[in-house]
Short mmCIF file of C-alpha atoms in Angstrom, two decimals:
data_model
loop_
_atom_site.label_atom_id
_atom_site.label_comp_id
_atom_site.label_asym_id
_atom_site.label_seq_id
_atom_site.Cartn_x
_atom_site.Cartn_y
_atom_site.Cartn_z
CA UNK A 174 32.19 61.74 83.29
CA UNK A 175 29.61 59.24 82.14
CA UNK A 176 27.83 60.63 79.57
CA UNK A 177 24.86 57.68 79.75
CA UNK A 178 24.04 59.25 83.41
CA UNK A 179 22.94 61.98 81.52
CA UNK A 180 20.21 60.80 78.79
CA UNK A 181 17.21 60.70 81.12
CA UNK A 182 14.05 63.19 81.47
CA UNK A 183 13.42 63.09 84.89
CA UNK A 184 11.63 66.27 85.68
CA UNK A 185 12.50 65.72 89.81
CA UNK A 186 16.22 66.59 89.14
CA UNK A 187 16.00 68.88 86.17
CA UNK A 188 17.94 71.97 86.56
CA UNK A 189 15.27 74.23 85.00
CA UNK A 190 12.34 73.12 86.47
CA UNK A 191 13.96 73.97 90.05
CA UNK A 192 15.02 77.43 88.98
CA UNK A 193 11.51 77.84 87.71
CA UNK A 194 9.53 76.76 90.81
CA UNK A 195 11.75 78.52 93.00
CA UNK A 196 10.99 81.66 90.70
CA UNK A 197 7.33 80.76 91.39
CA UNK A 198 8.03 80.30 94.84
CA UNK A 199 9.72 83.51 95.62
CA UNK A 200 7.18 85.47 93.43
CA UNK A 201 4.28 84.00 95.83
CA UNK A 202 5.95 84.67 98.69
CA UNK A 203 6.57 88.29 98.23
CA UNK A 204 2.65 88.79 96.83
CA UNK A 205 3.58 89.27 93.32
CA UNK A 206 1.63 88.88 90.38
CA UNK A 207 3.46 86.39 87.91
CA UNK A 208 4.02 88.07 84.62
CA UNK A 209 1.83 85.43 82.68
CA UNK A 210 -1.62 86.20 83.10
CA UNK A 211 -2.56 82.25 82.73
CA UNK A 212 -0.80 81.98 86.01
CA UNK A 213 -3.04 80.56 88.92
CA UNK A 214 -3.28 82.19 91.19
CA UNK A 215 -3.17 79.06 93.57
CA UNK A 216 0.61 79.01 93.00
CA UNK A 217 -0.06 75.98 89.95
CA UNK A 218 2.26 76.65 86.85
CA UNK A 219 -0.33 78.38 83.87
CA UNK A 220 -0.09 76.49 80.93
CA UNK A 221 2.48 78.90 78.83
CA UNK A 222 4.82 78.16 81.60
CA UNK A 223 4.60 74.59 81.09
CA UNK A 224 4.61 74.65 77.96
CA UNK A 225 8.28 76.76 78.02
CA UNK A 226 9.34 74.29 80.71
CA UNK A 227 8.95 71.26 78.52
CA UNK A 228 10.55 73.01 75.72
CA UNK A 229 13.59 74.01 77.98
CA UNK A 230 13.78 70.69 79.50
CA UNK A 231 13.32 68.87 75.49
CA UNK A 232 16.31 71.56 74.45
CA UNK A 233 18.32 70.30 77.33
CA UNK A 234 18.19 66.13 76.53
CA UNK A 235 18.31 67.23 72.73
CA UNK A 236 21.66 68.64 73.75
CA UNK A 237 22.93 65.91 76.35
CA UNK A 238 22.31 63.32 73.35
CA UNK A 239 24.31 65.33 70.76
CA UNK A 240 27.23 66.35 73.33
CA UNK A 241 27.31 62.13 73.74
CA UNK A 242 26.92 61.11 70.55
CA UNK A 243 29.91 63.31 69.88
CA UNK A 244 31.86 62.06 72.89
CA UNK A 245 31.23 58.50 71.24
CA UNK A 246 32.69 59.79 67.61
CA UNK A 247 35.55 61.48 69.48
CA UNK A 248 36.21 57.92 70.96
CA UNK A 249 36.09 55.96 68.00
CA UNK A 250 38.05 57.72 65.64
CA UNK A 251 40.47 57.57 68.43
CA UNK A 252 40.16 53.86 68.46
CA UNK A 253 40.58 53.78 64.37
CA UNK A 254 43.59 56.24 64.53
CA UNK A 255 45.20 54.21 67.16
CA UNK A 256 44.45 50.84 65.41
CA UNK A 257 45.89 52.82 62.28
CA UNK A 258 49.24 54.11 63.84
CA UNK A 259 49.76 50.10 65.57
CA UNK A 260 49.42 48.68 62.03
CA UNK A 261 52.11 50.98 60.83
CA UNK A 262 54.66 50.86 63.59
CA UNK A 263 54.14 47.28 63.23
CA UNK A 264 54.89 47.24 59.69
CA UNK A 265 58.00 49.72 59.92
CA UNK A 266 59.08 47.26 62.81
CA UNK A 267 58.95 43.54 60.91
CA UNK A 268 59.77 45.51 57.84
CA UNK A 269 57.31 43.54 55.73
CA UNK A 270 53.93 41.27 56.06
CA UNK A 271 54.63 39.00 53.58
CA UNK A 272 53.92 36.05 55.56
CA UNK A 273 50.54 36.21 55.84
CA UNK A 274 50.16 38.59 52.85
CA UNK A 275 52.22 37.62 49.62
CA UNK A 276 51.91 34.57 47.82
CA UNK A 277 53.81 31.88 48.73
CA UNK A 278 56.97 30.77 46.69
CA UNK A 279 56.55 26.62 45.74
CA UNK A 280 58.46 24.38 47.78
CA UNK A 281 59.90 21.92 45.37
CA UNK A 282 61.18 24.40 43.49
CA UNK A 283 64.54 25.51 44.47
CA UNK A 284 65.89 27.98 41.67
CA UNK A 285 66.93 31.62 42.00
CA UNK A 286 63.22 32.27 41.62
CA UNK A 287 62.37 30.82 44.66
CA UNK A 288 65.57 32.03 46.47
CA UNK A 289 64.32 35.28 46.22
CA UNK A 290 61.26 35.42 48.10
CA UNK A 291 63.25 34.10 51.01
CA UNK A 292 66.29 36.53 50.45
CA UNK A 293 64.15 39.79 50.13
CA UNK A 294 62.60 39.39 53.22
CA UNK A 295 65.58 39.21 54.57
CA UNK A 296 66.80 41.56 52.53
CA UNK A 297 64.31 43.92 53.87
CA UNK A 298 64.38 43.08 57.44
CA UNK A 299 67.65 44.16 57.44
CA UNK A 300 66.88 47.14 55.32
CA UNK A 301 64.53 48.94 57.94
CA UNK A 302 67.22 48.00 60.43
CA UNK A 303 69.38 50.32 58.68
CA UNK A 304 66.63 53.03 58.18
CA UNK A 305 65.86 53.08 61.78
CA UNK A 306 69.87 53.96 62.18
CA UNK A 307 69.36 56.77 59.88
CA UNK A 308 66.50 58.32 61.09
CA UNK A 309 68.14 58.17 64.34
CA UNK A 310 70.71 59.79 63.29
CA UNK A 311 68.89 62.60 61.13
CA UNK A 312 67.04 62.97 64.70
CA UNK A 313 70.34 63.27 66.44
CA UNK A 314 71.43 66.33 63.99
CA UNK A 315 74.41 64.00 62.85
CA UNK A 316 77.32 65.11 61.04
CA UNK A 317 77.30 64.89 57.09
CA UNK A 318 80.04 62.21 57.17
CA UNK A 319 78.18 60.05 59.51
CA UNK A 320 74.82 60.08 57.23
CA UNK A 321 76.38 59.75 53.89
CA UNK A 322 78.26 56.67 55.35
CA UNK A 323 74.74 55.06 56.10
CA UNK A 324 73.34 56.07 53.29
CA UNK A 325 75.92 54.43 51.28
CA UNK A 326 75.60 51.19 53.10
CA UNK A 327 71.87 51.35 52.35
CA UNK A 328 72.25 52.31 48.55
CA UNK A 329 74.77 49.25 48.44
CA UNK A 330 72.05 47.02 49.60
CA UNK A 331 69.99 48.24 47.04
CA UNK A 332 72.24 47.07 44.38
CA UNK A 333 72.50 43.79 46.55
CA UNK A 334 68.57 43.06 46.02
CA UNK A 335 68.50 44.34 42.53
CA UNK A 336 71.42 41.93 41.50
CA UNK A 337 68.89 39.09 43.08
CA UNK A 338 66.13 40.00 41.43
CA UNK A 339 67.89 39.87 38.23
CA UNK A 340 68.79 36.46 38.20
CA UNK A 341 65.47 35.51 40.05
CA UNK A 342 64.37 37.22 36.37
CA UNK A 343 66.47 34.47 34.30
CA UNK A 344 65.42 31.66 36.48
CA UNK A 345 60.78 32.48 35.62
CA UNK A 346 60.67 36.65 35.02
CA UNK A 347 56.73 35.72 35.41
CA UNK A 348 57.47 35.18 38.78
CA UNK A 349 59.52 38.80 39.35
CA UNK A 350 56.87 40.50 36.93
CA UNK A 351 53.86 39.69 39.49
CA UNK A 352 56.14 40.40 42.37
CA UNK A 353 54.98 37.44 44.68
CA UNK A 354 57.25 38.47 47.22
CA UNK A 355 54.76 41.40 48.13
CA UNK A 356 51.80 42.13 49.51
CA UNK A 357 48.61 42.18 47.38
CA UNK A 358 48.03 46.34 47.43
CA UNK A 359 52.00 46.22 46.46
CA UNK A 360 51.38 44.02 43.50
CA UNK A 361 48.16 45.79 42.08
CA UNK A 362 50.57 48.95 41.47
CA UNK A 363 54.10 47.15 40.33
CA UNK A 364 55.15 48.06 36.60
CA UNK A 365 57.16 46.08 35.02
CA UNK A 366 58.04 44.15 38.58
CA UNK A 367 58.69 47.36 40.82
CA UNK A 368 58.12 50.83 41.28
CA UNK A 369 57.89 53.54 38.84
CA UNK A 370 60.54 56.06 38.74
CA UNK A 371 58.49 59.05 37.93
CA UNK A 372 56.23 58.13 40.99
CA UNK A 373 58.96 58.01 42.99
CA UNK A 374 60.54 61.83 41.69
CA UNK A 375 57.15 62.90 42.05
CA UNK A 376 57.05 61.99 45.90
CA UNK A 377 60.24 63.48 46.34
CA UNK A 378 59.77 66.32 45.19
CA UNK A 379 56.45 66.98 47.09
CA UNK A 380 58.24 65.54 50.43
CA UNK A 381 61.64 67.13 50.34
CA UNK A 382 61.32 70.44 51.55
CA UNK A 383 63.17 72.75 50.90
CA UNK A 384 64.58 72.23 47.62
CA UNK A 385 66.24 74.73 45.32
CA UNK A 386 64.71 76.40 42.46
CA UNK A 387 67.60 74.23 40.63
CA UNK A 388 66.83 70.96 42.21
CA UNK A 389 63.40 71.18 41.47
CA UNK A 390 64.33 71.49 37.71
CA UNK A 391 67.10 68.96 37.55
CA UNK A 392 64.22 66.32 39.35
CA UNK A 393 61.64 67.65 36.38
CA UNK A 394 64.25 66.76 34.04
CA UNK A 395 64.22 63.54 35.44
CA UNK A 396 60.84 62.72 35.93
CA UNK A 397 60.47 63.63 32.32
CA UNK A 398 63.46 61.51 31.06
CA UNK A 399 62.36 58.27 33.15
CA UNK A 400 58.33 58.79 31.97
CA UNK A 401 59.41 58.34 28.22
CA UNK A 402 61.61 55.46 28.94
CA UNK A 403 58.56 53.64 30.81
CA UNK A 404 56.21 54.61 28.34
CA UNK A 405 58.73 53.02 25.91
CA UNK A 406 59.14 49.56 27.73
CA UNK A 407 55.06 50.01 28.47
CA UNK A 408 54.53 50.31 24.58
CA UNK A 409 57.31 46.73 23.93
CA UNK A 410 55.42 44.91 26.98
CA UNK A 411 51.93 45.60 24.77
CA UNK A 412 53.52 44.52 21.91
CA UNK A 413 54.98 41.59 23.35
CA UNK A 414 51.74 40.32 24.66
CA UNK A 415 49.91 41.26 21.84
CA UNK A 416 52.50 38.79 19.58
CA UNK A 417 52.46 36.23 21.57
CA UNK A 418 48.32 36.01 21.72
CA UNK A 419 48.60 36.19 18.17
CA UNK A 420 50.80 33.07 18.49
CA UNK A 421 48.79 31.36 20.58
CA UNK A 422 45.61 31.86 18.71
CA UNK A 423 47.38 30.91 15.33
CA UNK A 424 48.88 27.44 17.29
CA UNK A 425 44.48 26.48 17.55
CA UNK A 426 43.30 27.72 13.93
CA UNK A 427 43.19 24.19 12.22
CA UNK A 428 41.02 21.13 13.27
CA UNK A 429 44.17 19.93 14.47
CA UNK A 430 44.71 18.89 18.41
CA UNK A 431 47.26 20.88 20.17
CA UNK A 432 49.56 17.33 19.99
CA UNK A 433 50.31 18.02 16.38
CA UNK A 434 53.23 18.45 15.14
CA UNK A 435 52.18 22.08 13.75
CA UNK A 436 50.32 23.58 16.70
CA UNK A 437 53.41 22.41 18.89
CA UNK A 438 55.70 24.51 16.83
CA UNK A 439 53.60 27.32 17.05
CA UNK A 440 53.37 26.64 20.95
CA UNK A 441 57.41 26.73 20.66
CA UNK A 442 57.20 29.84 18.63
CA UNK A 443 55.50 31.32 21.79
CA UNK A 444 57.51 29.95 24.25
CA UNK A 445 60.62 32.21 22.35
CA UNK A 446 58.98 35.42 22.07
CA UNK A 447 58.17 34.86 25.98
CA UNK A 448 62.10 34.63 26.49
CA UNK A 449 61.92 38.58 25.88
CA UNK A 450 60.25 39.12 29.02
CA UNK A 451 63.56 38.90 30.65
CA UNK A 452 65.27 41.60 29.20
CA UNK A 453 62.30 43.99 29.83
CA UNK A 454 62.44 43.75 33.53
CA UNK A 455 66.01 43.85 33.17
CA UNK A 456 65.72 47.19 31.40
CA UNK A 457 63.39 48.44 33.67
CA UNK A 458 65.66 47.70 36.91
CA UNK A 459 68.22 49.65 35.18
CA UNK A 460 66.03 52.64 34.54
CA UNK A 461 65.32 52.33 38.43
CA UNK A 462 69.06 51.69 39.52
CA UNK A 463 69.86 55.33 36.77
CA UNK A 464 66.98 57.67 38.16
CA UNK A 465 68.35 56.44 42.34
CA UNK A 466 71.41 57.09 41.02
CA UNK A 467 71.08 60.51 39.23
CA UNK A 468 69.05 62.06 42.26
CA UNK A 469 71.65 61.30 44.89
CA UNK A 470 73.60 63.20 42.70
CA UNK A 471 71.12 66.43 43.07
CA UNK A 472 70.82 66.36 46.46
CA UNK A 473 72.68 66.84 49.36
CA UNK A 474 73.64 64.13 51.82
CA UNK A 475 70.99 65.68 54.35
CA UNK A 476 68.76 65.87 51.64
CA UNK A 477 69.57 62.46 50.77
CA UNK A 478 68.82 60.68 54.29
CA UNK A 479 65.77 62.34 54.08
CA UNK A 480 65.11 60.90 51.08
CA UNK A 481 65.60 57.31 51.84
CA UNK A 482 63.38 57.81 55.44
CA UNK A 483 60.34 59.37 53.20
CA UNK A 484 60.55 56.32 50.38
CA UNK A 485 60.76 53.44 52.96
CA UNK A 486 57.75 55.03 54.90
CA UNK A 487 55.78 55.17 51.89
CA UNK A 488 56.71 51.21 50.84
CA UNK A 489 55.65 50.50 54.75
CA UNK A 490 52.53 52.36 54.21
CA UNK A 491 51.80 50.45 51.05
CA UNK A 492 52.06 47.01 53.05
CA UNK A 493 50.32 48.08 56.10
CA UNK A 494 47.62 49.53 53.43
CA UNK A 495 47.20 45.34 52.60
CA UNK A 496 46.52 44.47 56.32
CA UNK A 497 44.09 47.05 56.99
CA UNK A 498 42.27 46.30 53.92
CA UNK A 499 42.03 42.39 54.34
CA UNK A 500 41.46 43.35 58.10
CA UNK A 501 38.73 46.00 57.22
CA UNK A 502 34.91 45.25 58.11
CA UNK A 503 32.50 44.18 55.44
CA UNK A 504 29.51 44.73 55.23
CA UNK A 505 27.28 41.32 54.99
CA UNK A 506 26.33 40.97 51.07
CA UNK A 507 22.87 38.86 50.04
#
């Protein structure tokens, strides 16, 4: 139905102007008396009846307008929901946006660093290739055999990339620490060059369902055990950064130009304590690989598919949650 055939006022087709002259009409043509005593008695509507008329027929467009105005809402949050669920299936289908999202690795550099970029998109194309084989099968009501041999196969892989991203660490750890192989709303909540741990128990644990009274205590444990070693590695990275500003300001505290012999040696100094950065994302990655590790071991294997199909929807949701913002409209700005 077109709801823009129905915003006019014209009185000739209103609906309750016709019942109310063929009230009149009826009324004159068995010799009554209309009820209102402004009535002429000429057959012309009295002014109270007018008056109700144009408040019946000003009722009527009030509530044409708000039945379209809610049509057009209806259709544009379909529009936005459909938009939404296209950016999504797109992401879970590439597996990543990094192409047009994620910084862009430099070209005449050709160390492990480098390498990576290139191999985790790989890595991860291949990853949701996998996924989509699980969930399949988890749809399919698959034996346990069948989806603890996939999800095998995908927690080798996982070793695969973290074994990359280690070396990519030795080669710049700057590099790994910023995570330029991911999207921009991926790199504003990295720590320490991934995910957190805790995060990820916590969205387990709210996902999984159902889980035992004992699971749910064995993931607390966990949770609790991985927050105090991040908070740890949180508390070196501060104090890390703090030394090495120290450094740095020391290197510029004499007239000297940064070509002397001292402020170069403090500029070395720096350049050390920065070599430390390595074995903090190291540590972290192995505080990741431990908690993956120790919650297979809590689960089931059902439990355990599950598991991997709610954590990669979340990472897609994370990079389609880049597109739509940088795709999102702005408001123009004086």
């Amino acid at each position: 139905m077109d709801c823009a055939s129905h915003g006019g006022t014209d009185t000739s087709t209103d609906p309750d102007l016709d019942k109310n002259q063929a009230f009149e009409r009826g009324h004159a043509a068995a010799g009554l008396t209309p009820p209102d005593s402004s009535h002429k008695s000429n057959g012309e509507l009295g002014p109270k009846t007018l008056r109700r008329l144009a408040q019946n027929r000003e009722a009527a467009r009030r509530s044409r307008l708000r039945k379209k105005a809610y049509v057009q809402q209806l259709e544009s949050s379909g529009l936005r929901l459909a938009r939404l669920e296209q950016e999504l299936q797109r992401a879970r289908q590439q597996g990543f946006l990094i192409s047009t999202l994620g910084d862009q690795p430099d070209s005449e550099n050709g160390d492990a660093a480098s390498s990576f970029y290139v191999e985790h998109a790989r890595w991860l194309e291949e990853h949701h290739k996998q996924v989509d084989e699980l969930r399949a099968a988890v749809g399919a009501h698959a034996g346990d055999g069948d989806l603890q041999a996939i999800v095998d196969t995908v927690m080798a892989r996982c070793d695969e990339i973290f074994r990359l991203k280690g070396a990519a660490a030795k080669a710049d750890a700057f590099r790994v620490l910023s995570g330029t192989w991911g999207t921009p709303v991926e790199r504003c909540f990295l720590w320490l060059g991934g995910f957190r741990p805790s995060e990820l128990l916590m969205l387990l644990a709210s996902r999984l369902e159902p889980l035992t009274e004992k699971q749910l205590d064995s993931i607390d444990v966990l949770r609790r055990s991985s927050l105090q070693a991040e908070e740890a590695l949180s508390r070196e990275m501060e104090a890390l950064r703090q030394s090495v500003t120290e450094t740095v300001a020391a290197a510029g505290s004499s007239s000297l130009s940064c070509s002397d012999d001292d402020c170069t040696g403090q500029m070395a100094v720096a350049v050390g304590k920065l070599g430390a950065m390595e074995g903090l994302l190291r540590q972290a990655d192995d505080l990741r690989l431990r908690i993956l590790e120790e919650t297979r071991r809590v689960l089931t294997t059902r439990q355990c598919a599950r598991a991997v199909l709610v954590v990669t929807d979340y990472f897609s949701r994370m990079r389609a949650l880049s597109s739509l913002w940088i795709a999102r409209p702005t408001t123009g700005v004086n």
